[in-house]
Amino acid sequence: MTTATSFIRERAAAARAASRRLANLSTKAKNDALLRIASLLESEQEPLLAANAKDLEAAREAGLDAYFIERLTLTPDRLRGIASDTRAVAALPDPVGEVFDSRTLPNGLLIGRRRVPLGVVACIYESRPNVTIDIAALALKSGNASILRGGKEARHSNAALGEVIRRALEGSEVPAEAVQVVADPDRAHVEDLLKAHDLIDVIVPRGGPQLIEHVRMNATMPVIAHGDAVVQIYVDEFADVEKTVTVVDNAKTRRYSICNAVDTLLVHAAIAPAFLDALRNCWGTKITLIGDDRALALLSPSGDVPVERATEETWKTEHLALRVGVRIVDSMDEAIEHIECYGSHHSDAILTESYTNAMRFVDEVDSACVYVNASTQFTDGAQFGLGAEVGISTQKMHARGPMGLREMTSYKWTIFGNGQVRPL
Amino acid sequence: MTTATSFIRERAAAARAASRRLANLSTKAKNDALLRIASLLESEQEPLLAANAKDLEAAREAGLDAYFIERLTLTPDRLRGIASDTRAVAALPDPVGEVFDSRTLPNGLLIGRRRVPLGVVACIYESRPNVTIDIAALALKSGNASILRGGKEARHSNAALGEVIRRALEGSEVPAEAVQVVADPDRAHVEDLLKAHDLIDVIVPRGGPQLIEHVRMNATMPVIAHGDAVVQIYVDEFADVEKTVTVVDNAKTRRYSICNAVDTLLVHAAIAPAFLDALRNCWGTKITLIGDDRALALLSPSGDVPVERATEETWKTEHLALRVGVRIVDSMDEAIEHIECYGSHHSDAILTESYTNAMRFVDEVDSACVYVNASTQFTDGAQFGLGAEVGISTQKMHARGPMGLREMTSYKWTIFGNGQVRPL
């Protein structure tokens, strides 16, 4: 335990020291380092794939499911894709150094806010090796040192990726200690990370609700939680049925296993018969509809649609599966109340042709991303024009929604004077 | 204990419900409520002063010091001052509703970030009744419900102020539950607040290091800590001695008991004899200088200046008294290293005529407020042009430095479409 503690604290202290140098490096120096990482990802495929093979073998032996293994897998194509994403981060504008709210005060002080890196960003994330490079690249570009703690099932892959990053940085102006990959799966490392608020500026947990909750309850530094995503679409009485089915279909089936996939349909009673009929025609037997009594009554004539009866638990569930909750509501008030009560304030949408209802929904629904007549699957840093993202934040502090490069920064007030003193 | 728990959770739930209504109130409705509070503060002086008298009597009996009692005291003048501050908050621009980063994406989606209140802001603060009104006013103006937990020594004053606020709001469009003054000094209330992350969006502790640390370690929601302020001034070898003494004098003696008062002078060896001589002439016996060996050697010829020998603890101390640490350094590197090692990253200054040194200091010192040739006592929301402040944040997330109205907000992404779906 003592050894583990000093291990993480040593790593974090090294990251902190590196972060001070990294904070003032030029954009060119940071981009050069990113391009070196991208090149090594392509030229060092062999050891990376060999390490990944060990993880895949262990995952298969442990009986992990196909979806899990799919996310864990590296291939030559995927490595090229990750390298290409890294080059894309290098091509993004550097957020550091921007000065905003700058002005001269009546006493002559020239004051402004200068964008600076957060410092040291720790991330605890799922067993997906590509995330290791994604977050290292975003942190580096935004001038932050990073401590990366991926899932234990990816440990060999992460160790090999960490080695590639280290070698790439050793030939660059970025200190090699600026990216700390903690591949060792010792659980104590996580606890040690959570305690090190003197060395780590922010911790970003990505993963299931238990991880998020554990970090939220135990972290001693600020947390930006990416988790929970019960996504709702309200089909208003004034919705266009055809448009609505297209959007709902995309929101569920484009990819059903990602956080911005819709979980609950709140359907106005006046449009429910027509809408559910059209939805059934679109989906056939592909999606299980988990309906309240009124929805089931409307769906029952068709024997072949897979249906289940909804419970209170249904509305709180992020399905990540070919399943969707359906609740009939009698008013927009009821829909908004449902969203407030059961949602995750991640991404919620209204589908309507009513201007007044659209604007009211946007005013009153307090979610990270509030949509009118568009698929919730757009919630994504790249789709929003941020270039890339560390994750989707559902908290209100600092970063809300996609967390891109700018959200990886803070600012410092700079005040240039000429001997000014404050009057009594 | 059970009763106390449900008491705070009830209050927080009421605040949460009120926050939803408050979030969409017009600026006029919020300003009207603020003006009503201001009027009642003036017309209800008698019960407010009577309640304050009880607190003052208890404080005197408890042997609390003059400085503490001074801050606890309300007078007719002070009440008029607080009313006037409240009117000033009403006159500030409303941050809510601003839309930024708005643009049309290539697919036709109109996307932007709309500024919204944080929701429910809890504040735990010292025994200063004026703070109750200050924070209630700032929260209300920025559309946030607030839960206000002042020091127990101000409980009668706070209860009376809470009553004034409640009566003012009852005649307004702002729900009376939007401001919850928890005057009851039961310690369990604090613990209950820290646990209620489902009802409270952010908690702001103001006060001594123990309170800050306790909140940081135990809060389950985001924390914006206002505390620790070891403030440093580096007197560079190229400083103008006369200007420097004027600025240092202001930074210490304008008010020595506030967070932005200087605690440590880092003096370049080359200028130390001239600077310390001039400082001694300015301060005489007023300020105790706590010097390292080299500083003491320079100060010793003058028998009447009160001096003490510095220890490691000196550099970590926020004096809040007529005392200042003095350390001689041989380079700016040494000064910056000292600031990084011992400072609070609150407010730090360089005094120099060297352009290069000034710019390097601003680049490399990572504090909330970094000054060149100006008094650190400017660190203040009103002085920075923010109108007013909840406190000075020394963390990097969300709000850094003075936390004004804008820092009391978050944003939501709004996405207006016409049936767009995300391609595979």
PDB file of C-alpha atoms in Angstrom, chain A residues 16 20 24 100-101 103 105 107 109 111 113-114 116-120 195 197 201-202 213 216-224 243 246-248 250 253-255 258 260 336-337 340 345 353 358-359 361-375 377-380 383-386 395-402 406-407 409-424, chain B residues 16 20 24 100-101 103 105 107 109 111 113-114 116-120 195 197 201-202 213 216-224 243 246-248 250 253-255 258 260 336-337 340 345 353 358-359 361-375 377-380 383-386 395-402 406-407 409-424:
ATOM      1  CA  ARG A  16       2.950  18.449 -12.177  1.00  0.00           C
ATOM      2  CA  ARG A  20       4.685  23.830 -15.683  1.00  0.00           C
ATOM      3  CA  ASN A  24       4.396  27.765 -21.802  1.00  0.00           C
ATOM      4  CA  PHE A 100     -10.482  37.769 -23.318  1.00  0.00           C
ATOM      5  CA  ASP A 101     -12.418  40.404 -21.381  1.00  0.00           C
ATOM      6  CA  ARG A 103      -9.787  46.304 -21.045  1.00  0.00           C
ATOM      7  CA  LEU A 105      -9.791  50.331 -16.157  1.00  0.00           C
ATOM      8  CA  ASN A 107      -7.256  53.948 -13.101  1.00  0.00           C
ATOM      9  CA  LEU A 109      -4.726  49.202 -15.086  1.00  0.00           C
ATOM     10  CA  ILE A 111      -6.681  43.897 -17.119  1.00  0.00           C
ATOM     11  CA  ARG A 113      -8.192  37.019 -18.651  1.00  0.00           C
ATOM     12  CA  ARG A 114      -5.561  34.871 -20.298  1.00  0.00           C
ATOM     13  CA  VAL A 116      -4.117  28.805 -19.445  1.00  0.00           C
ATOM     14  CA  PRO A 117      -4.083  25.018 -19.109  1.00  0.00           C
ATOM     15  CA  LEU A 118      -5.826  23.471 -16.128  1.00  0.00           C
ATOM     16  CA  GLY A 119      -2.494  21.891 -15.152  1.00  0.00           C
ATOM     17  CA  VAL A 120      -2.680  18.170 -14.411  1.00  0.00           C
ATOM     18  CA  LYS A 195      -6.539  11.823  -2.713  1.00  0.00           C
ATOM     19  CA  HIS A 197      -5.607  17.140  -4.778  1.00  0.00           C
ATOM     20  CA  ASP A 201      -6.230  19.838 -10.791  1.00  0.00           C
ATOM     21  CA  VAL A 202      -9.186  17.898 -12.101  1.00  0.00           C
ATOM     22  CA  GLU A 213     -20.465   7.769  -8.086  1.00  0.00           C
ATOM     23  CA  ARG A 216     -17.801  11.866  -7.053  1.00  0.00           C
ATOM     24  CA  MET A 217     -18.007  10.728  -3.431  1.00  0.00           C
ATOM     25  CA  ASN A 218     -14.288  10.220  -2.872  1.00  0.00           C
ATOM     26  CA  ALA A 219     -12.364  12.654  -5.025  1.00  0.00           C
ATOM     27  CA  THR A 220     -10.738  15.524  -3.177  1.00  0.00           C
ATOM     28  CA  MET A 221     -10.208  17.594  -6.316  1.00  0.00           C
ATOM     29  CA  PRO A 222     -12.773  18.954  -8.786  1.00  0.00           C
ATOM     30  CA  VAL A 223     -14.508  16.262 -10.818  1.00  0.00           C
ATOM     31  CA  ILE A 224     -15.907  16.506 -14.314  1.00  0.00           C
ATOM     32  CA  LYS A 243     -39.918  13.758 -39.821  1.00  0.00           C
ATOM     33  CA  THR A 246     -36.818   9.597 -39.169  1.00  0.00           C
ATOM     34  CA  VAL A 247     -35.241  11.517 -36.283  1.00  0.00           C
ATOM     35  CA  VAL A 248     -36.290   9.023 -33.605  1.00  0.00           C
ATOM     36  CA  ASN A 250     -31.632   7.863 -36.079  1.00  0.00           C
ATOM     37  CA  THR A 253     -30.552   2.921 -34.213  1.00  0.00           C
ATOM     38  CA  ARG A 254     -27.653   4.841 -35.796  1.00  0.00           C
ATOM     39  CA  ARG A 255     -25.666   3.533 -32.829  1.00  0.00           C
ATOM     40  CA  ILE A 258     -23.535   5.284 -27.154  1.00  0.00           C
ATOM     41  CA  ASN A 260     -26.528  10.088 -26.862  1.00  0.00           C
ATOM     42  CA  ILE A 336     -40.950  18.501 -19.051  1.00  0.00           C
ATOM     43  CA  GLU A 337     -41.715  17.258 -15.552  1.00  0.00           C
ATOM     44  CA  GLU A 340     -36.663  16.966 -14.905  1.00  0.00           C
ATOM     45  CA  HIS A 345     -29.768  16.443 -18.206  1.00  0.00           C
ATOM     46  CA  GLU A 353     -43.845  22.131 -35.765  1.00  0.00           C
ATOM     47  CA  ALA A 358     -40.244  24.572 -29.391  1.00  0.00           C
ATOM     48  CA  MET A 359     -39.121  27.796 -27.749  1.00  0.00           C
ATOM     49  CA  PHE A 361     -39.061  23.531 -24.406  1.00  0.00           C
ATOM     50  CA  VAL A 362     -35.657  25.125 -24.997  1.00  0.00           C
ATOM     51  CA  ASP A 363     -36.319  27.670 -22.238  1.00  0.00           C
ATOM     52  CA  GLU A 364     -37.506  25.219 -19.639  1.00  0.00           C
ATOM     53  CA  VAL A 365     -35.522  22.046 -20.190  1.00  0.00           C
ATOM     54  CA  ASP A 366     -32.226  22.481 -18.410  1.00  0.00           C
ATOM     55  CA  SER A 367     -30.004  19.896 -20.061  1.00  0.00           C
ATOM     56  CA  ALA A 368     -26.485  20.089 -21.419  1.00  0.00           C
ATOM     57  CA  CYS A 369     -27.873  19.809 -24.966  1.00  0.00           C
ATOM     58  CA  VAL A 370     -31.443  20.781 -25.808  1.00  0.00           C
ATOM     59  CA  TYR A 371     -32.613  19.932 -29.333  1.00  0.00           C
ATOM     60  CA  VAL A 372     -35.481  20.990 -31.538  1.00  0.00           C
ATOM     61  CA  ASN A 373     -36.228  18.711 -34.487  1.00  0.00           C
ATOM     62  CA  ALA A 374     -32.861  16.992 -34.660  1.00  0.00           C
ATOM     63  CA  SER A 375     -31.342  13.701 -33.587  1.00  0.00           C
ATOM     64  CA  GLN A 377     -26.914  11.588 -31.641  1.00  0.00           C
ATOM     65  CA  PHE A 378     -25.364  14.909 -32.689  1.00  0.00           C
ATOM     66  CA  THR A 379     -24.152  15.375 -29.093  1.00  0.00           C
ATOM     67  CA  ASP A 380     -20.456  14.985 -29.800  1.00  0.00           C
ATOM     68  CA  GLN A 383     -20.238  17.236 -34.507  1.00  0.00           C
ATOM     69  CA  PHE A 384     -20.517  20.445 -32.480  1.00  0.00           C
ATOM     70  CA  GLY A 385     -17.447  21.850 -34.181  1.00  0.00           C
ATOM     71  CA  LEU A 386     -15.134  21.505 -31.159  1.00  0.00           C
ATOM     72  CA  GLN A 395     -22.609  18.795 -14.687  1.00  0.00           C
ATOM     73  CA  LYS A 396     -23.075  22.522 -14.784  1.00  0.00           C
ATOM     74  CA  MET A 397     -19.720  23.617 -13.466  1.00  0.00           C
ATOM     75  CA  HIS A 398     -16.941  24.536 -15.892  1.00  0.00           C
ATOM     76  CA  ALA A 399     -17.732  22.205 -18.796  1.00  0.00           C
ATOM     77  CA  ARG A 400     -21.220  21.231 -19.869  1.00  0.00           C
ATOM     78  CA  GLY A 401     -21.898  18.947 -22.795  1.00  0.00           C
ATOM     79  CA  PRO A 402     -18.966  18.009 -25.032  1.00  0.00           C
ATOM     80  CA  ARG A 406     -11.271  25.007 -24.570  1.00  0.00           C
ATOM     81  CA  GLU A 407     -12.978  23.186 -21.714  1.00  0.00           C
ATOM     82  CA  THR A 409      -8.395  25.254 -19.888  1.00  0.00           C
ATOM     83  CA  SER A 410      -8.763  27.796 -17.116  1.00  0.00           C
ATOM     84  CA  TYR A 411      -7.708  31.434 -17.197  1.00  0.00           C
ATOM     85  CA  LYS A 412      -5.614  33.724 -15.101  1.00  0.00           C
ATOM     86  CA  TRP A 413      -6.280  37.391 -14.612  1.00  0.00           C
ATOM     87  CA  THR A 414      -3.319  39.476 -15.743  1.00  0.00           C
ATOM     88  CA  ILE A 415      -3.044  43.042 -14.486  1.00  0.00           C
ATOM     89  CA  PHE A 416      -0.466  45.416 -15.937  1.00  0.00           C
ATOM     90  CA  GLY A 417       0.053  48.595 -13.948  1.00  0.00           C
ATOM     91  CA  ASN A 418       2.446  51.442 -13.440  1.00  0.00           C
ATOM     92  CA  GLY A 419       2.500  51.780  -9.696  1.00  0.00           C
ATOM     93  CA  GLN A 420      -1.277  51.895  -9.065  1.00  0.00           C
ATOM     94  CA  VAL A 421      -2.466  51.543  -5.477  1.00  0.00           C
ATOM     95  CA  ARG A 422      -6.028  50.944  -4.327  1.00  0.00           C
ATOM     96  CA  PRO A 423      -7.645  53.916  -2.589  1.00  0.00           C
ATOM     97  CA  LEU A 424      -8.985  53.370   0.929  1.00  0.00           C
TER      98      LEU A 424
ATOM     99  CA  ARG B  16     -34.547  23.459  -6.248  1.00  0.00           C
ATOM    100  CA  ARG B  20     -36.635  26.232 -11.933  1.00  0.00           C
ATOM    101  CA  ASN B  24     -36.751  31.851 -16.573  1.00  0.00           C
ATOM    102  CA  PHE B 100     -22.351  32.731 -27.315  1.00  0.00           C
ATOM    103  CA  ASP B 101     -20.433  30.577 -29.804  1.00  0.00           C
ATOM    104  CA  ARG B 103     -23.268  29.447 -35.505  1.00  0.00           C
ATOM    105  CA  LEU B 105     -23.221  24.111 -38.924  1.00  0.00           C
ATOM    106  CA  ASN B 107     -25.771  20.566 -42.029  1.00  0.00           C
ATOM    107  CA  LEU B 109     -28.189  23.011 -37.455  1.00  0.00           C
ATOM    108  CA  ILE B 111     -26.113  25.711 -32.516  1.00  0.00           C
ATOM    109  CA  ARG B 113     -24.411  28.103 -25.933  1.00  0.00           C
ATOM    110  CA  ARG B 114     -27.023  29.904 -23.890  1.00  0.00           C
ATOM    111  CA  VAL B 116     -28.194  29.722 -17.708  1.00  0.00           C
ATOM    112  CA  PRO B 117     -28.067  29.831 -13.903  1.00  0.00           C
ATOM    113  CA  LEU B 118     -26.135  27.127 -12.078  1.00  0.00           C
ATOM    114  CA  GLY B 119     -29.358  26.222 -10.252  1.00  0.00           C
ATOM    115  CA  VAL B 120     -29.012  25.944  -6.478  1.00  0.00           C
ATOM    116  CA  LYS B 195     -24.380  15.266   1.066  1.00  0.00           C
ATOM    117  CA  HIS B 197     -25.613  16.626  -4.437  1.00  0.00           C
ATOM    118  CA  ASP B 201     -25.372  22.279  -7.856  1.00  0.00           C
ATOM    119  CA  VAL B 202     -22.412  23.943  -6.210  1.00  0.00           C
ATOM    120  CA  GLU B 213     -10.591  21.661   3.838  1.00  0.00           C
ATOM    121  CA  ARG B 216     -13.345  20.029   0.002  1.00  0.00           C
ATOM    122  CA  MET B 217     -12.926  16.585   1.561  1.00  0.00           C
ATOM    123  CA  ASN B 218     -16.609  15.939   2.293  1.00  0.00           C
ATOM    124  CA  ALA B 219     -18.707  17.702  -0.306  1.00  0.00           C
ATOM    125  CA  THR B 220     -20.368  15.447  -2.868  1.00  0.00           C
ATOM    126  CA  MET B 221     -21.116  18.287  -5.273  1.00  0.00           C
ATOM    127  CA  PRO B 222     -18.715  20.681  -7.009  1.00  0.00           C
ATOM    128  CA  VAL B 223     -16.978  23.098  -4.656  1.00  0.00           C
ATOM    129  CA  ILE B 224     -15.750  26.583  -5.385  1.00  0.00           C
ATOM    130  CA  LYS B 243       7.221  53.129  -6.661  1.00  0.00           C
ATOM    131  CA  THR B 246       4.307  52.854  -2.336  1.00  0.00           C
ATOM    132  CA  VAL B 247       2.789  49.703  -3.841  1.00  0.00           C
ATOM    133  CA  VAL B 248       4.033  47.372  -1.085  1.00  0.00           C
ATOM    134  CA  ASN B 250      -0.686  49.795  -0.038  1.00  0.00           C
ATOM    135  CA  THR B 253      -1.508  48.487   5.113  1.00  0.00           C
ATOM    136  CA  ARG B 254      -4.550  49.731   3.162  1.00  0.00           C
ATOM    137  CA  ARG B 255      -6.338  46.871   4.890  1.00  0.00           C
ATOM    138  CA  ILE B 258      -8.282  40.936   3.894  1.00  0.00           C
ATOM    139  CA  ASN B 260      -5.462  40.182  -0.935  1.00  0.00           C
ATOM    140  CA  ILE B 336       8.979  32.003  -8.982  1.00  0.00           C
ATOM    141  CA  GLU B 337       9.943  28.707  -7.371  1.00  0.00           C
ATOM    142  CA  GLU B 340       4.940  27.920  -6.782  1.00  0.00           C
ATOM    143  CA  HIS B 345      -2.069  30.962  -6.389  1.00  0.00           C
ATOM    144  CA  GLU B 353      10.996  48.265 -14.647  1.00  0.00           C
ATOM    145  CA  ALA B 358       7.603  41.501 -16.187  1.00  0.00           C
ATOM    146  CA  MET B 359       6.432  39.440 -19.145  1.00  0.00           C
ATOM    147  CA  PHE B 361       6.677  36.623 -14.519  1.00  0.00           C
ATOM    148  CA  VAL B 362       3.195  36.893 -16.039  1.00  0.00           C
ATOM    149  CA  ASP B 363       3.875  33.878 -18.267  1.00  0.00           C
ATOM    150  CA  GLU B 364       5.270  31.640 -15.576  1.00  0.00           C
ATOM    151  CA  VAL B 365       3.384  32.475 -12.407  1.00  0.00           C
ATOM    152  CA  ASP B 366       0.146  30.549 -12.497  1.00  0.00           C
ATOM    153  CA  SER B 367      -2.048  32.397 -10.029  1.00  0.00           C
ATOM    154  CA  ALA B 368      -5.626  33.587 -10.243  1.00  0.00           C
ATOM    155  CA  CYS B 369      -4.384  37.191 -10.436  1.00  0.00           C
ATOM    156  CA  VAL B 370      -0.887  38.048 -11.639  1.00  0.00           C
ATOM    157  CA  TYR B 371       0.158  41.686 -11.256  1.00  0.00           C
ATOM    158  CA  VAL B 372       2.883  43.852 -12.678  1.00  0.00           C
ATOM    159  CA  ASN B 373       3.582  47.080 -10.803  1.00  0.00           C
ATOM    160  CA  ALA B 374       0.282  47.329  -8.979  1.00  0.00           C
ATOM    161  CA  SER B 375      -1.064  46.609  -5.527  1.00  0.00           C
ATOM    162  CA  GLN B 377      -5.313  44.781  -3.022  1.00  0.00           C
ATOM    163  CA  PHE B 378      -7.034  45.338  -6.378  1.00  0.00           C
ATOM    164  CA  THR B 379      -8.111  41.673  -6.367  1.00  0.00           C
ATOM    165  CA  ASP B 380     -11.813  42.294  -5.908  1.00  0.00           C
ATOM    166  CA  GLN B 383     -12.328  46.691  -8.692  1.00  0.00           C
ATOM    167  CA  PHE B 384     -12.079  44.304 -11.664  1.00  0.00           C
ATOM    168  CA  GLY B 385     -15.276  45.706 -13.116  1.00  0.00           C
ATOM    169  CA  LEU B 386     -17.433  42.654 -12.323  1.00  0.00           C
ATOM    170  CA  GLN B 395      -9.164  26.917  -8.004  1.00  0.00           C
ATOM    171  CA  LYS B 396      -8.840  26.589 -11.737  1.00  0.00           C
ATOM    172  CA  MET B 397     -12.175  25.029 -12.547  1.00  0.00           C
ATOM    173  CA  HIS B 398     -15.090  27.214 -13.611  1.00  0.00           C
ATOM    174  CA  ALA B 399     -14.339  30.393 -11.672  1.00  0.00           C
ATOM    175  CA  ARG B 400     -10.858  31.705 -10.981  1.00  0.00           C
ATOM    176  CA  GLY B 401     -10.214  34.911  -9.081  1.00  0.00           C
ATOM    177  CA  PRO B 402     -13.203  37.132  -8.289  1.00  0.00           C
ATOM    178  CA  ARG B 406     -21.137  35.531 -14.844  1.00  0.00           C
ATOM    179  CA  GLU B 407     -19.221  32.973 -12.777  1.00  0.00           C
ATOM    180  CA  THR B 409     -23.805  30.738 -14.407  1.00  0.00           C
ATOM    181  CA  SER B 410     -23.414  27.702 -16.625  1.00  0.00           C
ATOM    182  CA  TYR B 411     -24.621  27.309 -20.203  1.00  0.00           C
ATOM    183  CA  LYS B 412     -26.711  24.897 -22.138  1.00  0.00           C
ATOM    184  CA  TRP B 413     -26.169  23.990 -25.759  1.00  0.00           C
ATOM    185  CA  THR B 414     -29.242  24.766 -27.832  1.00  0.00           C
ATOM    186  CA  ILE B 415     -29.590  23.079 -31.210  1.00  0.00           C
ATOM    187  CA  PHE B 416     -32.313  24.147 -33.611  1.00  0.00           C
ATOM    188  CA  GLY B 417     -32.889  21.774 -36.513  1.00  0.00           C
ATOM    189  CA  ASN B 418     -35.366  20.856 -39.164  1.00  0.00           C
ATOM    190  CA  GLY B 419     -35.264  17.093 -39.048  1.00  0.00           C
ATOM    191  CA  GLN B 420     -31.497  16.586 -39.262  1.00  0.00           C
ATOM    192  CA  VAL B 421     -30.134  13.116 -38.537  1.00  0.00           C
ATOM    193  CA  ARG B 422     -26.514  12.174 -37.957  1.00  0.00           C
ATOM    194  CA  PRO B 423     -24.951  10.143 -40.760  1.00  0.00           C
ATOM    195  CA  LEU B 424     -23.440   6.805 -39.855  1.00  0.00           C
TER     196      LEU B 424
END
